[in-house]
Tab-separated table of C-alpha atoms in Angstrom:
chain	number	residue	atom	x	y	z
G	78	MET	CA	104.495	29.526	195.324
G	79	ALA	CA	105.063	26.848	197.813
G	80	LEU	CA	104.809	26.471	201.482
G	81	LEU	CA	103.494	28.283	204.506
G	82	PRO	CA	104.295	29.062	208.103
G	83	GLY	CA	103.741	26.341	210.513
G	84	ARG	CA	103.349	23.765	207.777
G	85	ARG	CA	105.149	20.479	207.499
G	86	PRO	CA	108.825	20.891	208.215
G	87	LYS	CA	109.719	18.758	205.144
G	88	ARG	CA	107.988	21.136	202.811
G	89	ARG	CA	110.771	22.958	200.734
G	90	THR	CA	109.341	25.942	198.894
G	91	LEU	CA	108.574	29.535	199.723
G	92	VAL	CA	107.789	29.778	203.262
G	93	GLY	CA	109.455	26.579	204.200
G	94	THR	CA	112.653	28.340	203.038
G	95	LEU	CA	111.252	31.592	204.435
G	96	ALA	CA	110.308	30.690	207.870
G	97	ALA	CA	113.837	31.080	209.169
G	98	LEU	CA	114.562	33.994	206.982
G	99	ALA	CA	111.975	36.590	205.919
G	100	LEU	CA	109.163	35.965	208.480
G	101	ALA	CA	111.711	35.890	211.200
G	102	GLY	CA	112.905	39.286	210.019
G	103	SER	CA	116.341	38.538	209.236
G	104	ALA	CA	118.504	36.940	206.312
G	105	ALA	CA	120.700	34.025	206.544
G	106	ALA	CA	123.703	36.363	205.777
G	107	ALA	CA	123.772	40.087	205.603
G	108	PRO	CA	122.661	40.790	202.066
G	109	THR	CA	123.173	44.083	200.490
G	110	ALA	CA	121.511	45.730	197.629
G	111	ALA	CA	123.265	45.865	194.289
G	112	ALA	CA	124.314	49.378	193.201
G	113	ASP	CA	122.325	49.179	189.941
G	114	THR	CA	119.066	47.963	191.491
G	115	LEU	CA	116.080	49.965	192.560
G	116	GLY	CA	115.729	51.644	195.946
G	117	VAL	CA	113.351	50.537	198.568
G	118	ASP	CA	109.729	50.791	197.231
G	119	GLU	CA	110.954	52.609	194.163
G	120	ILE	CA	108.876	52.008	190.990
G	121	ALA	CA	110.256	51.526	187.547
G	122	LYS	CA	108.587	50.141	184.378
G	123	SER	CA	108.788	50.160	180.631
G	124	ARG	CA	107.206	53.006	178.727
G	125	ASN	CA	104.264	50.789	177.470
G	126	MET	CA	103.396	49.719	181.043
G	127	HIS	CA	101.001	51.994	183.029
G	128	HIS	CA	100.328	51.604	186.705
G	129	VAL	CA	96.638	52.645	187.011
G	130	ALA	CA	95.674	51.568	190.523
G	131	ASN	CA	96.806	50.026	193.785
G	132	ILE	CA	94.787	48.924	196.631
G	133	PRO	CA	96.808	47.937	199.824
G	134	LYS	CA	95.942	44.739	201.642
G	135	PRO	CA	92.811	45.221	203.859
G	136	ALA	CA	93.365	45.285	207.621
G	137	PRO	CA	92.692	41.625	208.385
G	138	PHE	CA	95.479	40.744	206.056
G	139	ALA	CA	97.982	43.588	206.719
G	140	SER	CA	100.681	41.569	208.471
G	141	THR	CA	103.758	40.535	206.793
G	142	SER	CA	102.821	36.760	207.297
G	143	ALA	CA	99.479	37.209	205.618
G	144	LEU	CA	100.686	36.573	202.022
G	145	ASN	CA	98.582	37.489	199.053
G	146	SER	CA	98.293	34.472	196.611
G	147	ASP	CA	96.310	33.606	193.495
G	148	TRP	CA	93.378	35.199	191.496
G	149	ALA	CA	90.194	34.092	190.001
G	150	PHE	CA	87.658	36.229	188.081
G	151	LYS	CA	84.037	36.364	187.517
G	152	GLY	CA	82.230	39.130	185.711
G	153	LYS	CA	83.197	42.435	187.277
G	154	TYR	CA	84.819	40.859	190.261
G	155	ALA	CA	88.220	39.678	191.150
G	156	PHE	CA	88.763	37.223	193.851
G	157	GLY	CA	92.217	37.307	195.617
G	158	GLY	CA	93.652	34.655	197.860
G	159	ASN	CA	95.444	35.287	200.990
G	160	TYR	CA	96.978	33.047	203.533
G	161	GLU	CA	94.309	34.354	205.961
G	162	GLY	CA	91.254	34.082	203.584
G	163	PHE	CA	90.296	35.976	200.377
G	164	THR	CA	89.244	39.418	199.195
G	165	VAL	CA	86.445	40.269	196.725
G	166	TYR	CA	87.245	43.310	194.512
G	167	ASP	CA	84.868	45.147	192.226
G	168	ILE	CA	86.901	45.843	189.012
G	169	SER	CA	84.060	47.345	186.847
G	170	LYS	CA	86.262	50.266	186.715
G	171	PRO	CA	89.777	48.940	186.605
G	172	ALA	CA	91.401	52.300	187.415
G	173	LYS	CA	89.248	52.618	190.542
G	174	PRO	CA	88.813	49.068	191.941
G	175	LYS	CA	86.934	48.584	195.154
G	176	ILE	CA	86.926	46.128	197.871
G	177	VAL	CA	83.425	44.554	198.164
G	178	THR	CA	84.159	42.150	201.089
G	179	VAL	CA	86.929	40.399	202.976
G	180	VAL	CA	86.491	36.717	204.172
G	181	ARG	CA	88.772	35.655	206.916
G	182	CYS	CA	89.290	31.919	206.743
G	183	PRO	CA	93.022	30.983	207.626
G	184	GLY	CA	94.470	28.018	205.815
G	185	SER	CA	97.386	28.813	203.386
G	186	GLN	CA	97.731	28.938	200.376
G	187	ASN	CA	94.074	29.679	199.870
G	188	ASP	CA	94.406	29.255	196.114
G	189	VAL	CA	91.132	30.072	194.460
G	190	SER	CA	88.963	29.031	191.497
G	191	ILE	CA	85.304	29.576	190.504
G	192	ALA	CA	82.642	27.712	188.770
G	193	GLY	CA	78.947	29.029	188.600
G	194	ASN	CA	78.279	30.578	192.042
G	195	LEU	CA	80.805	28.467	193.739
G	196	LEU	CA	84.354	29.362	194.968
G	197	PHE	CA	86.885	26.770	195.771
G	198	LEU	CA	89.567	27.478	198.352
G	199	SER	CA	92.800	25.316	199.020
G	200	THR	CA	93.939	24.592	202.401
G	201	ASP	CA	97.587	23.319	202.656
G	202	SER	CA	98.306	23.793	206.275
G	203	SER	CA	97.186	21.394	209.019
G	204	ARG	CA	94.276	22.763	210.904
G	205	SER	CA	92.431	21.780	214.059
G	206	ASP	CA	89.142	21.416	211.974
G	207	ASP	CA	87.575	22.486	208.665
G	208	SER	CA	86.082	25.700	209.959
G	209	CYS	CA	87.182	29.310	209.288
G	210	GLN	CA	87.948	29.475	213.017
G	211	SER	CA	90.409	26.728	213.086
G	212	GLN	CA	93.768	26.728	214.594
G	213	PRO	CA	97.194	25.342	213.468
G	214	MET	CA	97.532	21.608	214.318
G	215	PRO	CA	100.511	19.471	213.612
G	216	ALA	CA	100.282	17.324	210.646
G	217	SER	CA	101.188	14.300	212.827
G	218	GLU	CA	97.824	14.543	214.530
G	219	LYS	CA	95.276	12.219	212.883
G	220	SER	CA	92.434	14.705	213.541
G	221	ALA	CA	94.212	17.587	211.655
G	222	TRP	CA	92.246	18.678	208.664
G	223	GLU	CA	93.311	20.201	205.282
G	224	GLY	CA	91.782	20.123	201.781
G	225	ILE	CA	89.203	21.975	199.863
G	226	LYS	CA	86.534	24.492	201.117
G	227	ILE	CA	83.657	25.424	199.051
G	228	PHE	CA	81.811	28.747	199.260
G	229	ASP	CA	78.590	30.040	197.746
G	230	ILE	CA	79.305	33.494	196.176
G	231	SER	CA	75.895	34.102	194.644
G	232	ASP	CA	75.954	37.217	197.028
G	233	VAL	CA	79.500	38.454	196.623
G	234	ARG	CA	79.004	40.766	199.650
G	235	ASN	CA	78.219	37.724	201.859
G	236	PRO	CA	80.004	34.647	200.704
G	237	ARG	CA	78.624	31.534	202.409
G	238	TYR	CA	80.808	28.604	203.444
G	239	VAL	CA	78.836	25.414	202.450
G	240	LYS	CA	81.003	22.445	202.357
G	241	SER	CA	84.603	20.952	202.875
G	242	VAL	CA	86.448	17.931	201.409
G	243	GLU	CA	89.504	16.613	202.926
G	244	THR	CA	92.372	15.528	200.642
G	245	LYS	CA	95.526	13.550	201.170
G	246	CYS	CA	98.336	15.926	201.969
G	247	GLY	CA	95.984	18.870	201.669
G	248	SER	CA	95.470	21.075	198.671
G	249	HIS	CA	98.429	23.244	197.676
G	250	THR	CA	96.828	24.236	194.389
G	251	ASN	CA	93.486	23.334	192.803
G	252	THR	CA	92.552	23.117	189.165
G	253	LEU	CA	88.935	23.214	187.861
G	254	VAL	CA	87.926	20.975	184.947
G	255	PRO	CA	84.332	21.169	183.634
G	256	GLY	CA	82.508	17.842	183.297
G	257	LYS	CA	80.000	16.888	180.608
G	258	ARG	CA	77.019	17.683	182.722
G	259	ASP	CA	76.221	20.169	185.348
G	260	GLU	CA	79.179	19.304	187.396
G	261	VAL	CA	82.862	20.340	187.657
G	262	TYR	CA	85.971	18.395	188.644
G	263	ILE	CA	88.622	19.802	190.931
G	264	TYR	CA	92.102	18.301	190.485
G	265	VAL	CA	93.883	18.778	193.800
G	266	SER	CA	97.691	19.050	193.792
G	267	SER	CA	99.843	18.314	196.967
G	268	TYR	CA	103.151	16.910	197.623
G	269	SER	CA	105.978	16.080	200.080
G	270	PRO	CA	104.562	13.203	202.107
G	271	ASN	CA	106.014	12.092	205.341
G	272	SER	CA	105.738	8.814	207.224
G	273	ALA	CA	104.918	10.749	210.446
G	274	TYR	CA	101.734	12.266	208.775
G	275	PRO	CA	98.728	9.855	208.995
G	276	ASP	CA	96.890	11.572	206.075
G	277	CYS	CA	100.014	12.180	203.948
G	278	GLN	CA	101.842	8.870	203.582
G	279	PRO	CA	104.675	8.238	201.127
G	280	PRO	CA	105.067	7.637	198.187
G	281	HIS	CA	102.043	9.974	197.271
G	282	ASP	CA	102.481	9.719	193.617
G	283	LEU	CA	98.900	10.824	193.057
G	284	ILE	CA	96.393	13.649	192.914
G	285	SER	CA	92.914	13.851	194.376
G	286	ILE	CA	89.948	14.371	192.039
G	287	ILE	CA	86.671	15.920	193.661
G	288	LYS	CA	83.514	15.894	191.698
G	289	VAL	CA	81.230	18.778	192.560
G	290	PRO	CA	77.527	18.721	191.457
G	291	LEU	CA	77.144	22.506	190.964
G	292	LYS	CA	73.515	22.571	192.002
G	293	HIS	CA	74.252	20.307	195.013
G	294	PRO	CA	77.730	21.357	196.285
G	295	GLN	CA	77.042	19.552	199.589
G	296	ALA	CA	77.392	16.388	197.683
G	297	ALA	CA	81.094	17.110	196.567
G	298	LYS	CA	83.414	14.151	197.282
G	299	VAL	CA	86.629	12.634	196.273
G	300	VAL	CA	85.946	10.321	193.387
G	301	ALA	CA	89.393	9.272	192.247
G	302	GLU	CA	92.997	9.287	193.382
G	303	PRO	CA	94.844	8.437	190.237
G	304	VAL	CA	98.589	7.457	190.602
G	305	LEU	CA	100.387	9.595	188.069
G	306	PHE	CA	103.747	8.298	188.657
G	307	PRO	CA	103.488	4.417	189.156
G	308	ASP	CA	107.352	4.233	188.626
G	309	GLY	CA	107.855	6.930	191.431
G	310	GLY	CA	108.731	9.812	189.125
G	311	ASN	CA	112.045	11.656	189.205
G	312	PRO	CA	114.064	10.388	192.192
G	313	GLY	CA	115.894	13.805	192.317
G	314	ASP	CA	119.641	14.252	191.700
G	315	GLY	CA	120.912	14.137	195.268
G	316	ARG	CA	122.132	17.751	195.322
G	317	PRO	CA	121.197	19.894	198.354
G	318	TYR	CA	118.082	21.981	198.044
G	319	PRO	CA	117.534	24.499	196.504
G	320	GLU	CA	120.104	23.933	193.769
G	321	GLY	CA	119.250	20.285	193.400
G	322	THR	CA	116.423	18.797	191.484
G	323	SER	CA	113.436	17.841	193.620
G	324	ALA	CA	112.330	14.324	193.717
G	325	THR	CA	108.738	13.918	192.468
G	326	THR	CA	106.197	13.215	195.323
G	327	GLY	CA	103.060	14.600	193.703
G	328	CYS	CA	102.484	17.740	191.738
G	329	HIS	CA	102.859	21.385	192.535
G	330	ASP	CA	100.385	22.573	189.996
G	331	LEU	CA	98.202	21.317	187.006
G	332	THR	CA	96.947	23.625	184.012
G	333	ALA	CA	94.143	21.954	182.306
G	334	TYR	CA	93.051	22.996	178.813
G	335	PRO	CA	89.660	21.424	178.735
G	336	ALA	CA	88.739	22.382	175.105
G	337	LYS	CA	91.747	20.373	173.871
G	338	ASN	CA	91.364	17.619	176.536
G	339	LEU	CA	94.981	18.219	177.570
G	340	MET	CA	96.676	19.045	180.931
G	341	ALA	CA	100.224	20.169	181.691
G	342	GLY	CA	101.661	19.008	185.029
G	343	ALA	CA	104.470	20.820	186.880
G	344	CYS	CA	105.343	17.922	189.215
G	345	MET	CA	108.459	18.854	191.265
G	346	GLY	CA	111.043	16.958	189.258
G	347	ASP	CA	108.891	16.190	186.252
G	348	GLY	CA	107.081	18.235	183.492
G	349	VAL	CA	104.230	16.278	182.190
G	350	LEU	CA	101.687	16.369	179.210
G	351	PHE	CA	98.422	14.597	180.023
G	352	ASP	CA	95.300	13.426	178.136
G	353	ILE	CA	92.263	14.274	180.201
G	354	SER	CA	89.592	13.027	177.745
G	355	ASP	CA	88.398	10.924	180.767
G	356	ARG	CA	88.174	13.469	183.562
G	357	VAL	CA	88.753	11.070	186.362
G	358	LYS	CA	91.620	9.081	184.612
G	359	PRO	CA	94.349	11.509	183.490
G	360	ARG	CA	96.738	9.690	181.280
G	361	ILE	CA	100.397	10.635	180.743
G	362	ILE	CA	101.339	11.272	176.967
G	363	HIS	CA	104.924	12.434	177.622
G	364	SER	CA	107.171	13.518	180.560
G	365	VAL	CA	110.355	15.422	180.565
G	366	ARG	CA	113.149	16.279	182.988
G	367	ASP	CA	115.799	19.020	183.215
G	368	ASP	CA	118.223	17.964	185.970
G	369	GLU	CA	120.745	20.552	184.902
G	370	ASN	CA	118.840	23.710	185.201
G	371	PHE	CA	115.390	23.004	186.840
G	372	ALA	CA	115.176	22.614	190.605
G	373	PHE	CA	111.325	22.601	191.061
G	374	TRP	CA	108.873	22.329	188.345
G	375	HIS	CA	106.287	24.812	189.488
G	376	SER	CA	103.518	25.748	186.977
G	377	ALA	CA	102.689	25.544	183.269
G	378	THR	CA	100.940	27.565	180.627
G	379	PHE	CA	99.782	26.441	177.115
G	380	ASN	CA	99.760	28.752	174.167
G	381	ASN	CA	96.274	29.170	172.629
G	382	SER	CA	96.820	26.473	169.787
G	383	ALA	CA	98.185	24.002	172.368
G	384	THR	CA	101.350	23.586	170.342
G	385	LYS	CA	103.597	24.905	173.141
G	386	VAL	CA	103.906	24.646	176.994
G	387	VAL	CA	105.813	27.136	179.178
G	388	PHE	CA	106.964	25.501	182.420
G	389	THR	CA	108.416	27.593	185.380
G	390	ASP	CA	111.064	26.615	187.872
G	391	GLU	CA	110.755	27.990	191.329
G	392	LEU	CA	114.523	27.748	192.225
G	393	GLY	CA	114.818	28.517	195.926
G	394	GLY	CA	111.033	27.938	196.723
G	395	GLY	CA	110.095	31.518	196.109
G	396	GLY	CA	112.077	32.685	199.170
G	397	ALA	CA	115.436	33.433	197.621
G	398	ALA	CA	117.291	35.963	195.490
G	399	THR	CA	117.721	34.193	192.310
G	400	CYS	CA	117.529	37.025	189.690
G	401	ASN	CA	121.086	37.952	189.658
G	402	ALA	CA	124.449	37.374	187.684
G	403	ALA	CA	125.536	34.527	190.126
G	404	ILE	CA	122.545	32.410	189.324
G	405	GLY	CA	122.429	33.379	185.530
G	406	GLN	CA	119.659	33.251	182.985
G	407	GLU	CA	118.885	29.543	182.870
G	408	LYS	CA	118.122	28.709	186.456
G	409	GLY	CA	114.915	29.928	188.258
G	410	ALA	CA	113.599	30.557	184.713
G	411	ASP	CA	110.951	29.685	182.213
G	412	ALA	CA	111.407	26.815	179.768
G	413	VAL	CA	109.646	26.753	176.513
G	414	TYR	CA	108.692	23.526	174.997
G	415	ASP	CA	107.059	22.675	171.676
G	416	ILE	CA	104.453	19.891	171.443
G	417	VAL	CA	105.290	17.985	168.330
G	418	GLY	CA	103.483	14.982	166.891
G	419	LYS	CA	99.908	13.850	167.040
G	420	GLY	CA	97.722	11.869	169.458
G	421	ASP	CA	99.650	9.692	171.739
G	422	LYS	CA	102.872	10.207	169.830
G	423	ARG	CA	102.947	13.923	170.958
G	424	ARG	CA	106.132	14.895	172.543
G	425	LEU	CA	107.582	17.814	174.605
G	426	VAL	CA	110.680	19.195	172.869
G	427	PHE	CA	112.756	21.894	174.669
G	428	ARG	CA	113.469	25.073	172.758
G	429	SER	CA	114.614	27.867	174.982
G	430	TYR	CA	114.809	29.559	178.469
G	431	PHE	CA	113.468	32.866	179.373
G	432	LYS	CA	114.228	34.948	182.457
G	433	ILE	CA	113.735	38.718	183.112
G	434	PRO	CA	116.881	40.612	182.079
G	435	ARG	CA	116.929	42.891	185.093
G	436	ALA	CA	119.180	42.161	188.068
G	437	ASN	CA	117.560	42.241	191.484
G	438	ALA	CA	118.908	43.032	194.914
G	439	ASP	CA	120.095	40.292	197.334
G	440	THR	CA	117.160	41.227	199.575
G	441	GLU	CA	114.552	40.470	196.914
G	442	ASN	CA	113.069	37.028	196.444
G	443	CYS	CA	112.743	36.627	192.705
G	444	VAL	CA	111.963	33.699	190.542
G	445	ALA	CA	109.592	32.597	187.764
G	446	HIS	CA	106.064	32.384	189.045
G	447	ASN	CA	102.324	32.551	187.948
G	448	GLY	CA	101.218	34.034	184.690
G	449	SER	CA	98.689	33.858	181.900
G	450	LEU	CA	98.280	34.378	178.229
G	451	ILE	CA	97.397	37.760	176.756
G	452	PRO	CA	94.890	36.766	173.928
G	453	VAL	CA	96.422	38.009	170.675
G	454	LYS	CA	95.581	35.888	167.703
G	455	GLY	CA	98.630	34.533	165.832
G	456	ARG	CA	101.002	35.364	168.628
G	457	ASP	CA	102.126	33.657	171.853
G	458	ILE	CA	102.308	36.341	174.472
G	459	MET	CA	101.988	36.088	178.244
G	460	VAL	CA	102.179	38.259	181.391
G	461	GLN	CA	103.955	36.683	184.250
G	462	ALA	CA	104.749	37.289	188.104
G	463	TRP	CA	108.223	37.282	189.243
G	464	TYR	CA	107.784	37.982	192.953
G	465	GLN	CA	109.974	41.050	193.732
G	466	GLY	CA	111.345	40.910	190.155
G	467	GLY	CA	107.915	42.328	189.251
G	468	VAL	CA	105.657	41.754	186.370
G	469	SER	CA	106.962	40.884	182.817
G	470	VAL	CA	105.161	40.628	179.508
G	471	TRP	CA	107.023	38.522	177.025
G	472	ASP	CA	106.515	37.046	173.522
G	473	PHE	CA	107.389	33.278	172.931
G	474	THR	CA	105.875	33.218	169.379
G	475	ASP	CA	109.421	32.129	168.278
G	476	SER	CA	109.919	29.286	170.642
G	477	ARG	CA	113.683	29.557	170.366
G	478	ARG	CA	113.994	33.342	170.745
G	479	PRO	CA	111.503	34.541	173.460
G	480	LYS	CA	111.834	38.291	174.234
G	481	GLU	CA	110.383	40.660	176.873
G	482	ILE	CA	108.178	43.468	175.592
G	483	GLY	CA	107.055	45.174	178.741
G	484	TRP	CA	107.633	45.179	182.551
G	485	PHE	CA	106.745	46.731	185.861
G	486	GLU	CA	108.805	46.456	189.069
G	487	ARG	CA	109.254	47.761	192.615
G	488	GLY	CA	112.414	48.145	194.510
G	489	PRO	CA	112.999	45.767	197.519
G	490	LEU	CA	110.948	45.977	200.617
G	491	SER	CA	114.094	46.360	202.548
G	492	ASP	CA	117.707	47.162	201.799
G	493	SER	CA	119.073	45.051	204.800
G	494	GLU	CA	116.937	41.930	205.190
G	495	LEU	CA	114.925	39.669	202.779
G	496	ILE	CA	111.260	40.065	203.461
G	497	VAL	CA	109.059	37.979	201.149
G	498	GLY	CA	107.096	39.985	198.802
G	499	GLY	CA	106.267	40.913	195.192
G	500	SER	CA	103.813	39.751	192.620
G	501	TRP	CA	102.442	36.151	193.294
G	502	SER	CA	100.225	36.127	190.315
G	503	ALA	CA	99.844	38.468	187.316
G	504	TYR	CA	96.959	37.605	185.037
G	505	TYR	CA	95.414	39.319	181.969
G	506	TYR	CA	91.660	39.746	182.324
G	507	ASN	CA	89.367	41.680	180.118
G	508	GLY	CA	92.078	44.372	178.865
G	509	TYR	CA	94.000	44.724	182.078
G	510	ILE	CA	96.689	42.991	184.015
G	511	TYR	CA	95.943	42.309	187.730
G	512	SER	CA	98.882	41.496	190.027
G	513	ASN	CA	98.319	40.182	193.482
G	514	ASP	CA	101.426	41.564	195.377
G	515	ILE	CA	102.165	39.476	198.421
G	516	GLN	CA	102.665	42.722	200.560
G	517	LYS	CA	101.684	45.662	198.509
G	518	GLY	CA	98.137	44.336	197.575
G	519	MET	CA	96.353	44.555	194.219
G	520	ASP	CA	98.047	46.338	191.431
G	521	VAL	CA	96.224	47.111	188.137
G	522	LEU	CA	98.428	47.535	185.069
G	523	ASP	CA	97.580	48.648	181.564
G	524	ILE	CA	100.034	47.543	178.840
G	525	ARG	CA	99.473	49.827	175.769
G	526	ASP	CA	101.469	48.325	172.783
G	527	MET	CA	100.487	47.463	169.312
G	528	ARG	CA	101.722	43.965	169.897
G	529	THR	CA	99.114	43.364	172.793
G	530	ASN	CA	96.356	45.826	172.127
G	531	PRO	CA	94.220	43.171	170.202
G	532	GLY	CA	93.900	41.335	173.499
G	533	LYS	CA	91.730	44.231	174.731
G	534	ARG	CA	88.945	43.071	172.410
G	535	VAL	CA	88.660	39.704	174.007
G	536	LYS	CA	86.134	39.560	176.979
G	537	LEU	CA	85.473	36.579	179.320
G	538	ASP	CA	82.799	35.980	181.809
G	539	VAL	CA	85.028	33.776	184.056
G	540	LEU	CA	88.788	33.252	184.270
G	541	ASN	CA	90.464	30.519	186.286
G	542	VAL	CA	93.931	30.593	184.808
G	543	GLN	CA	94.647	26.954	185.558
G	544	SER	CA	91.627	26.069	183.542
G	545	GLN	CA	92.798	27.640	180.372
G	546	PRO	CA	90.191	28.993	177.948
G	547	ASP	CA	90.318	28.597	174.220
G	548	TYR	CA	90.273	32.276	173.147
G	549	PHE	CA	89.798	31.918	169.497
G	550	GLY	CA	87.920	28.411	168.963
G	551	ARG	CA	89.320	25.249	167.222
């Protein structure tokens, strides 16, 4: 997803689009639900998908503007981000998850990742200071703060805030990359600079890299700000947003594959393959563009053998109805690329698009969003969130002919106005799918299918989806 209420006016993704739309409580035009779509809050699913649990958003996050966001997992706990903070769930019994604690710490998006006993929280809204009691402040104020907050979660019932690190243009998303010693690197993605913002100046063709000594997190600091696009990246195609291709001014999301020393960057107008052998000097191997069908390169997923990358396009910024016949099946979709060649001669080669085959109502924001692999040896299968398009499980083993094999979906939140909602992130962890629904809270799904059942045997201690594990070794 993209923006947030009260953020920089130039930001052009979800809540930037949404601020005058869903959160204001009315749509730009009077949308109507299509006759063949679900009714308000009606649930539909494939036969192999089982909805085993739901926990509504806890009281501090109950408002429509408190959007649930990303997931991280450690042991028997799931950590769910929200624009107002984060929630810790006990998932030792997936069919009966429980809320352990709620930490209120406003600062969208509150993207989360975990290393050891530390949790990293992204702040991408200008705040009066770095505390959890901060207030919104215009980005034009030099004293405004945004960046990464670090919490000690050794006691999950009482997370302790220990450190903050300010970064240029804030932290829209963060990607954890382990170092060679007792340290991790946090790759901070942010974008859309403005000459009026003292801490977010154009051209901003960089990312921030924070080094965190795990035993001494108070010493965390920015150690590099590599320029990824010395030529400025994609200049955009000049068409009006959201249909036009975005100019590249930073990256929206980075997915590292540390075991392979690779990283895939979804960088607004560019899709990029990086070598991260040197953790503080990411190096571009190859980049691609799709000015015809991709408006905003949003996120990326490798297959387990690192021979493919799935890139998502967040057409409409996550705040528009793009899963319909008018938009079609090639916009607001996934793009499957093969990685061909070896070493520095590796290239990303386009093979196909994938988009959910169900039409959504005009009051449902729907577009490709965050997902993860289901670990099935010899096959490439992933689960993915589509906002109010629901949760989809699809197989891209054949790069040219991807196909959906399971799905879960709710009807719109309203049949008269567009209210942002649906699944932000849907990830597979230790045999179950966990969906962080923006308005409805945590959903736990169980796909029972001979094609995905082998994934139930794979167990992890930690999962940060943007730091992809190698499920089956080299």
